[in-house]
Coordinates of C-alpha atoms and ligand atoms in Angstrom, one line a residue:
M1 CA -107.2 55.9 -33.1
S2 CA -109.7 57.1 -30.7
T3 CA -108.7 60.2 -28.9
T4 CA -105.4 61.4 -29.8
K5 CA -104.2 62.7 -33.1
T6 CA -100.3 64.0 -33.0
F7 CA -97.4 63.2 -30.8
G8 CA -98.2 65.9 -28.4
E9 CA -101.2 64.9 -27.9
A10 CA -100.3 61.4 -27.1
R11 CA -97.9 62.6 -24.7
S12 CA -99.8 64.3 -23.1
A13 CA -102.4 61.8 -22.7
V14 CA -100.0 59.1 -21.1
E15 CA -98.3 61.7 -18.8
G16 CA -102.1 62.2 -17.9
G17 CA -102.3 58.6 -17.1
A18 CA -103.5 56.9 -20.4
S19 CA -102.4 53.6 -21.2
V20 CA -100.0 53.0 -24.0
T21 CA -102.0 49.2 -24.2
A22 CA -105.1 51.3 -24.5
A23 CA -104.2 53.7 -27.2
T24 CA -102.6 50.5 -29.5
E25 CA -106.0 48.8 -29.1
A26 CA -107.8 51.9 -30.5
A27 CA -105.6 52.3 -33.3
L28 CA -106.2 48.4 -34.1
A29 CA -109.9 48.7 -34.0
A30 CA -109.6 52.0 -36.2
A31 CA -107.4 49.5 -38.4
H32 CA -110.2 47.1 -38.5
Q33 CA -112.5 49.6 -39.1
N34 CA -111.0 51.1 -42.0
K35 CA -109.9 47.5 -43.5
H36 CA -111.7 48.6 -47.1
L37 CA -108.4 51.2 -47.6
N38 CA -106.6 48.0 -48.1
A39 CA -103.9 50.5 -46.1
F40 CA -102.2 47.6 -44.2
L41 CA -101.3 44.1 -45.5
E42 CA -100.5 42.8 -41.9
L43 CA -101.3 44.3 -38.4
F44 CA -98.9 43.5 -35.7
D45 CA -101.3 42.7 -33.2
Q46 CA -99.2 40.6 -30.8
S47 CA -95.7 42.4 -30.7
A48 CA -97.2 45.8 -30.7
L49 CA -99.6 44.9 -27.7
E50 CA -96.5 43.3 -26.2
Q51 CA -94.5 46.6 -27.2
A52 CA -97.2 48.8 -25.4
A53 CA -97.3 46.7 -21.8
R54 CA -93.6 47.3 -22.1
V55 CA -93.8 50.9 -22.6
D56 CA -96.3 50.9 -20.0
A57 CA -94.3 49.4 -17.2
R58 CA -91.1 52.1 -18.2
V59 CA -93.6 55.1 -18.1
K60 CA -94.6 53.9 -14.6
A61 CA -90.8 53.8 -13.5
G62 CA -90.9 57.4 -15.3
E63 CA -88.3 55.7 -17.8
A64 CA -90.6 56.7 -20.9
G65 CA -88.9 57.4 -24.2
P66 CA -89.8 60.5 -26.5
L67 CA -92.2 58.2 -28.5
A68 CA -94.3 56.7 -25.4
G69 CA -97.5 56.8 -26.4
V70 CA -96.8 57.3 -30.3
V71 CA -98.4 54.5 -32.6
L72 CA -96.6 53.9 -36.0
S73 CA -96.7 51.8 -39.1
I74 CA -94.0 50.9 -41.2
K75 CA -94.1 50.7 -45.4
D76 CA -93.9 47.0 -46.3
N77 CA -90.2 47.1 -47.7
I78 CA -88.6 47.8 -43.9
C79 CA -87.3 44.6 -41.9
Y80 CA -89.0 44.4 -38.9
K81 CA -87.3 41.2 -36.9
D82 CA -89.2 37.9 -36.9
H83 CA -92.0 40.1 -38.9
K84 CA -92.9 39.3 -42.4
V85 CA -92.0 41.8 -45.0
S86 CA -92.8 41.2 -49.2
A87 CA -92.3 45.0 -50.6
S88 CA -95.8 43.8 -51.8
S89 CA -94.6 41.6 -54.4
R90 CA -95.1 37.7 -54.6
I91 CA -91.8 36.8 -55.0
L92 CA -90.9 37.4 -51.2
E93 CA -93.9 35.4 -50.5
G94 CA -93.6 33.8 -46.8
F95 CA -90.2 35.6 -46.0
T96 CA -89.6 36.6 -42.2
S97 CA -87.0 39.4 -41.6
L98 CA -83.6 38.2 -40.0
Y99 CA -83.6 41.5 -38.5
S100 CA -84.6 44.6 -37.8
A101 CA -83.9 47.9 -39.8
T102 CA -81.7 50.6 -37.7
V103 CA -84.9 52.8 -38.0
V104 CA -86.9 50.5 -36.6
E105 CA -84.2 49.5 -33.9
R106 CA -84.4 53.6 -33.0
L107 CA -88.3 54.1 -33.1
L108 CA -88.4 51.1 -30.6
A109 CA -85.6 52.1 -28.1
A110 CA -87.7 55.4 -28.2
D111 CA -91.0 54.0 -27.1
A112 CA -92.9 53.7 -30.3
V113 CA -95.0 51.0 -31.0
I114 CA -95.5 49.5 -34.7
L115 CA -98.6 48.6 -35.8
G116 CA -98.3 47.1 -38.7
R117 CA -96.9 46.9 -42.2
T118 CA -98.1 49.0 -45.0
N119 CA -99.3 48.5 -48.8
C120 CA -97.2 50.2 -51.5
D121 CA -96.3 49.5 -54.9
E122 CA -94.5 46.4 -55.4
F123 CA -90.6 46.8 -55.0
A124 CA -91.6 50.6 -54.1
M125 CA -92.0 51.2 -58.3
G126 CA -95.1 53.8 -59.0
S127 CA -96.9 56.6 -58.3
S128 CA -100.5 55.5 -57.1
N129 CA -100.4 52.3 -55.2
E130 CA -101.8 50.4 -58.2
N131 CA -98.9 48.2 -58.9
S132 CA -99.2 46.1 -55.1
A133 CA -99.6 42.3 -55.5
F134 CA -101.9 42.8 -53.1
G135 CA -104.5 44.9 -54.4
K136 CA -104.9 49.0 -54.3
V137 CA -105.0 51.1 -51.6
L138 CA -108.5 53.8 -51.4
N139 CA -107.2 57.4 -50.6
P140 CA -109.4 58.3 -47.5
V141 CA -110.3 61.6 -48.4
N142 CA -111.8 60.1 -51.3
T143 CA -112.2 56.2 -52.0
N144 CA -112.6 57.1 -55.7
M145 CA -109.0 58.0 -55.9
V146 CA -105.2 56.6 -55.5
P147 CA -103.2 57.9 -52.4
G148 CA -100.4 57.9 -54.4
G149 CA -97.6 56.1 -54.1
S150 CA -95.6 54.0 -53.8
S151 CA -96.0 54.7 -50.1
G152 CA -99.8 54.7 -50.3
G153 CA -100.6 52.3 -47.4
A154 CA -98.3 54.6 -45.2
A155 CA -100.3 57.8 -46.6
A156 CA -103.4 56.1 -46.1
S157 CA -102.7 54.8 -42.2
V158 CA -102.0 58.9 -41.6
A159 CA -104.9 60.1 -43.2
A160 CA -107.3 57.9 -42.2
G161 CA -106.1 59.0 -38.6
I162 CA -105.2 54.9 -37.6
V163 CA -101.5 56.0 -36.7
H164 CA -100.1 59.1 -35.3
A165 CA -97.2 58.6 -38.2
A166 CA -96.1 56.3 -40.7
L167 CA -92.3 55.1 -41.7
G168 CA -92.2 55.5 -45.8
S169 CA -89.3 55.4 -48.3
D170 CA -88.9 58.0 -51.1
T171 CA -86.6 57.4 -54.4
G172 CA -88.4 59.6 -56.6
G173 CA -91.2 61.2 -54.5
S174 CA -92.6 58.0 -52.5
I175 CA -93.0 60.0 -49.7
R176 CA -93.8 63.0 -50.5
Q177 CA -96.3 62.5 -53.8
P178 CA -98.8 60.2 -51.5
A179 CA -98.7 63.1 -48.7
S180 CA -99.5 65.6 -51.5
F181 CA -102.4 63.3 -52.4
T182 CA -103.8 62.4 -48.7
G183 CA -103.1 66.2 -47.3
T184 CA -100.3 64.7 -45.0
V185 CA -97.0 66.1 -43.8
G186 CA -94.1 64.1 -45.7
L187 CA -90.3 64.5 -45.4
K188 CA -87.5 63.2 -47.2
P189 CA -84.5 63.8 -45.8
T190 CA -81.3 64.0 -47.1
Y191 CA -79.5 61.3 -49.1
G192 CA -77.1 59.8 -46.1
R193 CA -79.1 61.3 -43.1
V194 CA -81.1 58.0 -42.3
S195 CA -79.9 54.7 -42.2
R196 CA -81.1 52.2 -44.9
H197 CA -80.0 49.4 -43.2
G198 CA -83.0 47.0 -43.3
L199 CA -84.5 49.1 -46.2
I200 CA -85.2 46.1 -49.2
A201 CA -83.1 48.3 -51.7
F202 CA -84.8 49.7 -54.8
A203 CA -82.1 52.0 -56.2
S204 CA -79.6 52.4 -53.7
S205 CA -78.1 55.5 -54.8
F206 CA -81.6 57.5 -54.3
D207 CA -83.3 55.4 -51.8
Q208 CA -84.2 57.2 -48.2
I209 CA -86.6 56.8 -45.8
G210 CA -89.1 59.2 -44.0
P211 CA -92.0 60.0 -41.7
F212 CA -95.5 60.7 -42.9
T213 CA -97.3 62.7 -40.3
R214 CA -100.1 65.2 -39.5
T215 CA -97.9 68.0 -38.4
V216 CA -94.4 69.5 -39.0
D217 CA -93.6 69.0 -35.2
D218 CA -94.2 65.5 -35.6
A219 CA -92.3 64.8 -38.6
A220 CA -88.7 66.8 -36.6
T221 CA -89.7 64.4 -33.6
L222 CA -89.2 61.2 -36.2
Y223 CA -86.5 62.7 -38.3
S224 CA -84.5 63.1 -34.9
V225 CA -85.2 59.8 -33.4
M226 CA -84.0 58.6 -36.6
A227 CA -81.4 60.5 -38.0
G228 CA -77.7 59.5 -37.5
R229 CA -74.8 57.7 -38.7
D230 CA -75.0 53.9 -38.7
Q231 CA -72.0 51.7 -38.8
R232 CA -74.3 49.0 -40.7
D233 CA -75.0 51.5 -43.5
S234 CA -71.9 53.2 -45.0
T235 CA -73.7 55.8 -47.0
T236 CA -75.0 57.6 -43.6
S237 CA -72.7 60.4 -42.8
R238 CA -70.4 60.9 -40.2
K239 CA -71.6 65.1 -40.0
P240 CA -73.4 65.5 -36.5
V241 CA -77.0 65.7 -36.9
E242 CA -78.4 69.4 -36.0
P243 CA -80.5 70.3 -33.1
I244 CA -83.9 70.6 -34.9
T245 CA -85.6 73.7 -32.5
L246 CA -87.8 74.7 -34.6
A247 CA -87.2 78.0 -34.1
H248 CA -88.5 80.8 -36.3
P249 CA -86.1 81.3 -38.9
G250 CA -87.1 84.9 -39.4
K251 CA -86.8 86.7 -42.8
L252 CA -85.6 84.1 -45.4
R253 CA -84.3 84.0 -49.3
I254 CA -87.0 82.2 -50.8
G255 CA -86.3 80.7 -54.7
Y256 CA -89.5 79.8 -56.1
F257 CA -89.5 77.6 -59.9
R258 CA -91.6 78.9 -62.1
E259 CA -92.0 75.6 -64.0
G260 CA -94.2 75.2 -61.2
L261 CA -96.1 78.1 -62.6
E262 CA -96.0 77.9 -66.1
R263 CA -95.5 74.3 -67.0
P264 CA -98.6 73.1 -69.2
G265 CA -100.7 70.2 -67.5
M266 CA -100.7 72.3 -64.4
D267 CA -103.6 72.1 -62.6
P268 CA -104.8 76.1 -62.3
E269 CA -105.8 76.1 -58.6
V270 CA -102.2 74.6 -58.0
V271 CA -100.6 77.4 -59.5
A272 CA -102.8 80.3 -57.6
H273 CA -102.2 78.5 -54.8
L274 CA -98.3 78.5 -54.9
Q275 CA -98.5 82.2 -56.6
A276 CA -101.1 83.2 -53.2
H277 CA -98.0 81.9 -50.9
I278 CA -95.5 83.7 -53.3
D279 CA -97.4 87.1 -52.8
R280 CA -97.6 86.6 -49.3
L281 CA -94.2 85.7 -48.1
K282 CA -93.2 88.8 -50.1
A283 CA -95.6 90.8 -48.4
D284 CA -94.3 89.4 -44.8
G285 CA -90.9 90.9 -46.0
H286 CA -89.0 87.8 -47.6
V287 CA -86.8 87.9 -50.7
V288 CA -88.8 85.9 -52.9
E289 CA -87.4 85.1 -56.6
P290 CA -87.7 83.0 -59.0
V291 CA -85.3 80.1 -60.0
E292 CA -85.1 77.4 -62.7
V293 CA -85.4 74.1 -62.1
P294 CA -82.2 72.9 -63.8
L295 CA -82.9 70.6 -67.0
L296 CA -86.4 70.1 -65.8
D297 CA -87.4 68.0 -69.1
H298 CA -84.5 65.6 -68.3
Q299 CA -85.0 64.8 -64.6
V300 CA -87.9 62.4 -65.1
P301 CA -85.5 60.6 -68.1
T302 CA -82.5 61.0 -66.2
Y303 CA -84.2 59.5 -63.0
Y304 CA -85.6 56.3 -64.9
I305 CA -82.6 55.5 -66.5
L306 CA -80.4 55.1 -63.3
A307 CA -83.3 54.0 -61.0
T308 CA -84.1 51.2 -63.3
A309 CA -80.3 50.3 -63.4
E310 CA -79.8 50.3 -59.9
A311 CA -82.9 48.1 -59.3
S312 CA -82.1 45.5 -62.0
S313 CA -78.9 44.8 -60.4
N314 CA -80.7 45.3 -56.7
L315 CA -83.4 42.8 -57.7
A316 CA -80.8 40.1 -59.3
R317 CA -81.1 38.7 -55.8
F318 CA -84.5 37.7 -56.0
D319 CA -84.0 34.1 -58.0
G320 CA -86.4 31.7 -56.2
I321 CA -83.3 30.3 -54.3
H322 CA -82.2 32.9 -51.5
Y323 CA -85.4 34.5 -50.3
G324 CA -89.6 33.6 -50.5
H325 CA -91.2 32.3 -53.9
R326 CA -89.8 29.1 -55.4
S327 CA -91.6 28.1 -58.8
K328 CA -93.1 24.3 -58.4
A329 CA -92.6 24.0 -62.2
A330 CA -88.7 24.2 -62.3
K331 CA -86.8 21.5 -62.8
G332 CA -82.7 22.6 -63.0
V333 CA -81.4 26.0 -61.3
E334 CA -82.0 28.1 -64.4
E335 CA -85.2 27.0 -64.5
T336 CA -85.5 27.8 -61.4
Y337 CA -84.1 31.2 -61.7
R338 CA -86.7 32.4 -64.8
L339 CA -89.9 30.4 -63.6
S340 CA -89.7 32.0 -60.1
R341 CA -88.9 35.2 -61.4
T342 CA -91.7 35.2 -64.1
E343 CA -94.2 34.2 -61.6
G344 CA -92.8 36.0 -58.5
F345 CA -92.4 39.6 -60.3
G346 CA -95.4 42.2 -61.5
P347 CA -95.5 43.6 -64.6
E348 CA -93.8 46.9 -63.8
V349 CA -91.3 45.4 -61.7
K350 CA -90.8 43.5 -64.4
R351 CA -90.3 46.6 -66.9
R352 CA -87.8 48.2 -64.7
I353 CA -85.8 45.3 -64.8
L354 CA -85.8 44.7 -68.5
L355 CA -85.2 48.9 -68.8
G356 CA -82.2 48.7 -66.6
T357 CA -80.8 45.3 -68.0
F358 CA -81.4 47.3 -71.1
V359 CA -79.3 50.6 -70.0
L360 CA -76.7 49.0 -68.5
S361 CA -75.9 46.4 -71.6
A362 CA -72.7 46.7 -73.1
G363 CA -74.1 48.5 -76.8
Y364 CA -76.0 51.1 -75.0
Y365 CA -73.9 51.7 -71.1
D366 CA -72.3 54.7 -72.6
A367 CA -75.3 56.2 -75.0
Y368 CA -77.5 55.7 -71.6
Y369 CA -76.2 55.0 -68.4
A370 CA -72.9 57.0 -68.7
Q371 CA -74.9 59.7 -70.3
A372 CA -77.4 59.7 -67.5
Q373 CA -74.8 59.6 -64.7
R374 CA -73.5 63.1 -66.6
V375 CA -77.0 64.7 -66.3
R376 CA -77.4 64.3 -62.9
R377 CA -74.0 66.0 -62.2
I378 CA -75.0 68.9 -63.5
L379 CA -78.0 69.1 -62.6
R380 CA -77.3 68.5 -58.9
D381 CA -74.4 70.9 -59.3
R382 CA -77.0 73.7 -60.6
T383 CA -79.1 72.5 -57.4
L384 CA -77.0 72.8 -55.1
E385 CA -76.0 75.9 -56.7
A386 CA -79.6 77.4 -56.0
C387 CA -79.6 75.6 -52.9
S388 CA -76.7 77.9 -51.5
Q389 CA -78.1 80.9 -53.4
F390 CA -81.6 80.4 -51.5
D391 CA -82.6 79.4 -47.9
I392 CA -85.8 77.6 -49.4
L393 CA -86.7 76.5 -52.5
L394 CA -90.3 76.6 -53.4
G395 CA -92.4 74.8 -55.6
P396 CA -95.8 72.2 -56.0
T397 CA -95.2 68.7 -55.0
C398 CA -97.2 67.5 -58.3
P399 CA -98.8 69.2 -61.0
T400 CA -102.2 67.7 -60.1
T401 CA -104.8 66.6 -57.3
A402 CA -105.1 62.6 -57.2
F403 CA -106.7 60.8 -59.7
A404 CA -109.4 58.2 -60.0
H405 CA -107.9 54.5 -60.0
G406 CA -107.1 53.3 -63.5
A407 CA -106.8 57.2 -64.9
V408 CA -103.2 56.8 -65.8
S409 CA -102.5 53.5 -67.6
D410 CA -99.5 54.5 -69.9
P411 CA -96.2 54.3 -68.0
V412 CA -94.7 57.2 -69.1
A413 CA -98.0 59.4 -68.2
M414 CA -97.5 58.1 -64.8
Y415 CA -93.7 58.2 -64.8
L416 CA -94.2 62.4 -65.4
Q417 CA -96.2 62.0 -61.9
D418 CA -92.6 62.7 -60.5
I419 CA -91.9 65.8 -62.6
F420 CA -91.5 68.0 -59.1
T421 CA -90.2 65.3 -56.8
V422 CA -87.4 63.7 -58.4
Q423 CA -84.6 66.4 -58.6
A424 CA -84.1 66.4 -54.8
N425 CA -83.5 62.6 -55.0
L426 CA -81.0 63.1 -58.3
A427 CA -79.2 66.1 -56.1
G428 CA -79.5 64.2 -52.4
N429 CA -81.1 67.1 -51.0
P430 CA -83.8 67.3 -48.3
A431 CA -87.3 67.7 -49.3
I432 CA -90.8 68.2 -47.5
S433 CA -94.3 68.4 -48.9
L434 CA -96.8 70.3 -47.0
P435 CA -100.7 69.8 -46.6
T436 CA -101.0 73.5 -48.0
G437 CA -103.6 73.6 -50.3
M438 CA -107.7 72.2 -50.6
H439 CA -108.5 72.3 -54.2
S440 CA -112.3 73.2 -55.0
N441 CA -112.7 69.0 -56.6
G442 CA -112.6 68.3 -52.4
L443 CA -109.2 66.8 -52.5
P444 CA -105.9 68.2 -50.8
F445 CA -102.5 68.8 -52.2
G446 CA -98.9 70.0 -51.5
L447 CA -96.7 72.4 -51.6
Q448 CA -92.7 71.2 -51.6
L449 CA -90.2 72.8 -50.0
M450 CA -86.2 72.0 -49.9
A451 CA -83.1 73.4 -49.0
A452 CA -79.7 71.9 -49.3
P453 CA -78.0 69.0 -48.0
F454 CA -78.2 68.3 -44.1
A455 CA -80.5 71.5 -43.6
E456 CA -83.0 69.9 -42.4
A457 CA -83.2 72.3 -39.3
K458 CA -83.9 75.0 -41.6
L459 CA -86.0 73.3 -43.8
L460 CA -88.5 72.3 -40.8
A461 CA -88.4 75.8 -38.8
A462 CA -89.5 77.6 -42.5
A463 CA -92.1 74.6 -43.2
K464 CA -93.6 74.9 -39.2
H465 CA -93.4 79.0 -39.1
L466 CA -93.8 80.4 -42.8
F467 CA -96.7 77.8 -44.2
Ligands
LIG1 N1 -92.7 57.2 -58.6 C1 -91.5 57.1 -58.6 C2 -91.0 55.5 -59.5 O1 -92.2 55.0 -59.3 C3 -91.1 57.0 -57.1 C4 -90.9 56.0 -56.2 C5 -90.2 55.5 -55.0 O2 -89.8 57.2 -54.4 N2 -90.1 54.6 -54.7 O3 -90.1 55.0 -59.4

């Protein structure tokens, strides 16, 4: 992307007579220059340039939509009609979307250009983008490091300056953690605020689509275009979408997570950074008080029991018959299922299917799945209680900065990456990671803000003015 970085700049360029086609060509060139990052699995050259020409015509006619001039990427688990989608898995080899996700329709209707689909962990399962069937993604800030996951390609596409924004999905932190690792803004909206119609499901009671951007203003713009009821996703709320004015929120009550300061394993610079923000906010006249993260040590196990249970059920549809890869060696129906799944799924996806099937199995259902549901309810109630006492909850997005490729090989250690992010998915409230910190190791890191469900207006206003 040659000239513009934010939506505001892109819009002014278009208003000043710059062509959207030229912006799209520049973005395609930037994607080629950054091929080594492996952020994109495919560039949609043809449809991107066709859309750009349509937008140019609308600009000329004085009918430009709010995203005219904006170039975006979509994570490879979001469907775009007549385009390939694979969830970075071999099992969807050759599969082409039959329809577009509602978010894609809304973005195109607002005159955005979609440049291509980005690499991710297979079926969005992971925290480093090392679980993709199509290779790892490099962090543009330091290519020895992971970009985070599962939306690693999405984060890299924004951090490298290829696109203005990216769509990712966040089931347990997959937007916020890569945003923290790449120095971008990552928003997970409230569960039910943005349609998941056309999102390849991982864990349906957690999944949300959200944006990666460079600024809070741009996150607010994309959120406003995407949010709201969708007939085709019955989990979307009928609550009207509050307009996002980004007006200064005034003096707020801010609860900070003490565990973010005291927990072993926290990087001392991340701790010091959070403390400095707490002191500054107090000095600015906000009420800043500690708040307990409910059942912190139970959050990751609860998430991994419930998310794997849901995944084992959602992924049953990939059977070698309905979609994508079918084993050539199989004789008969049962072998087709077995061999297609054995050949098509990678190791992490298999691990999750096995775990999920186990926690749902007759002898263990009450001990694991039902128990985890009860813990989730307590956790949700406590989180909502904290949200009612404070306007904003503040903490680190992650315990550390990005780690080196291959540095975390133990699955449990990788799962613990999600310690601060899964709460918002378990409780359903919105959360944003803001690029506020730069470590002495040269890597960026984020702070996470949370608010009550459907309080995106307050969350985004606080994110813009207080940090
Ligand atoms: N890292 C978490 C997991 O592997 C979250 C993934 C996500 O949000 N999609 O499940």
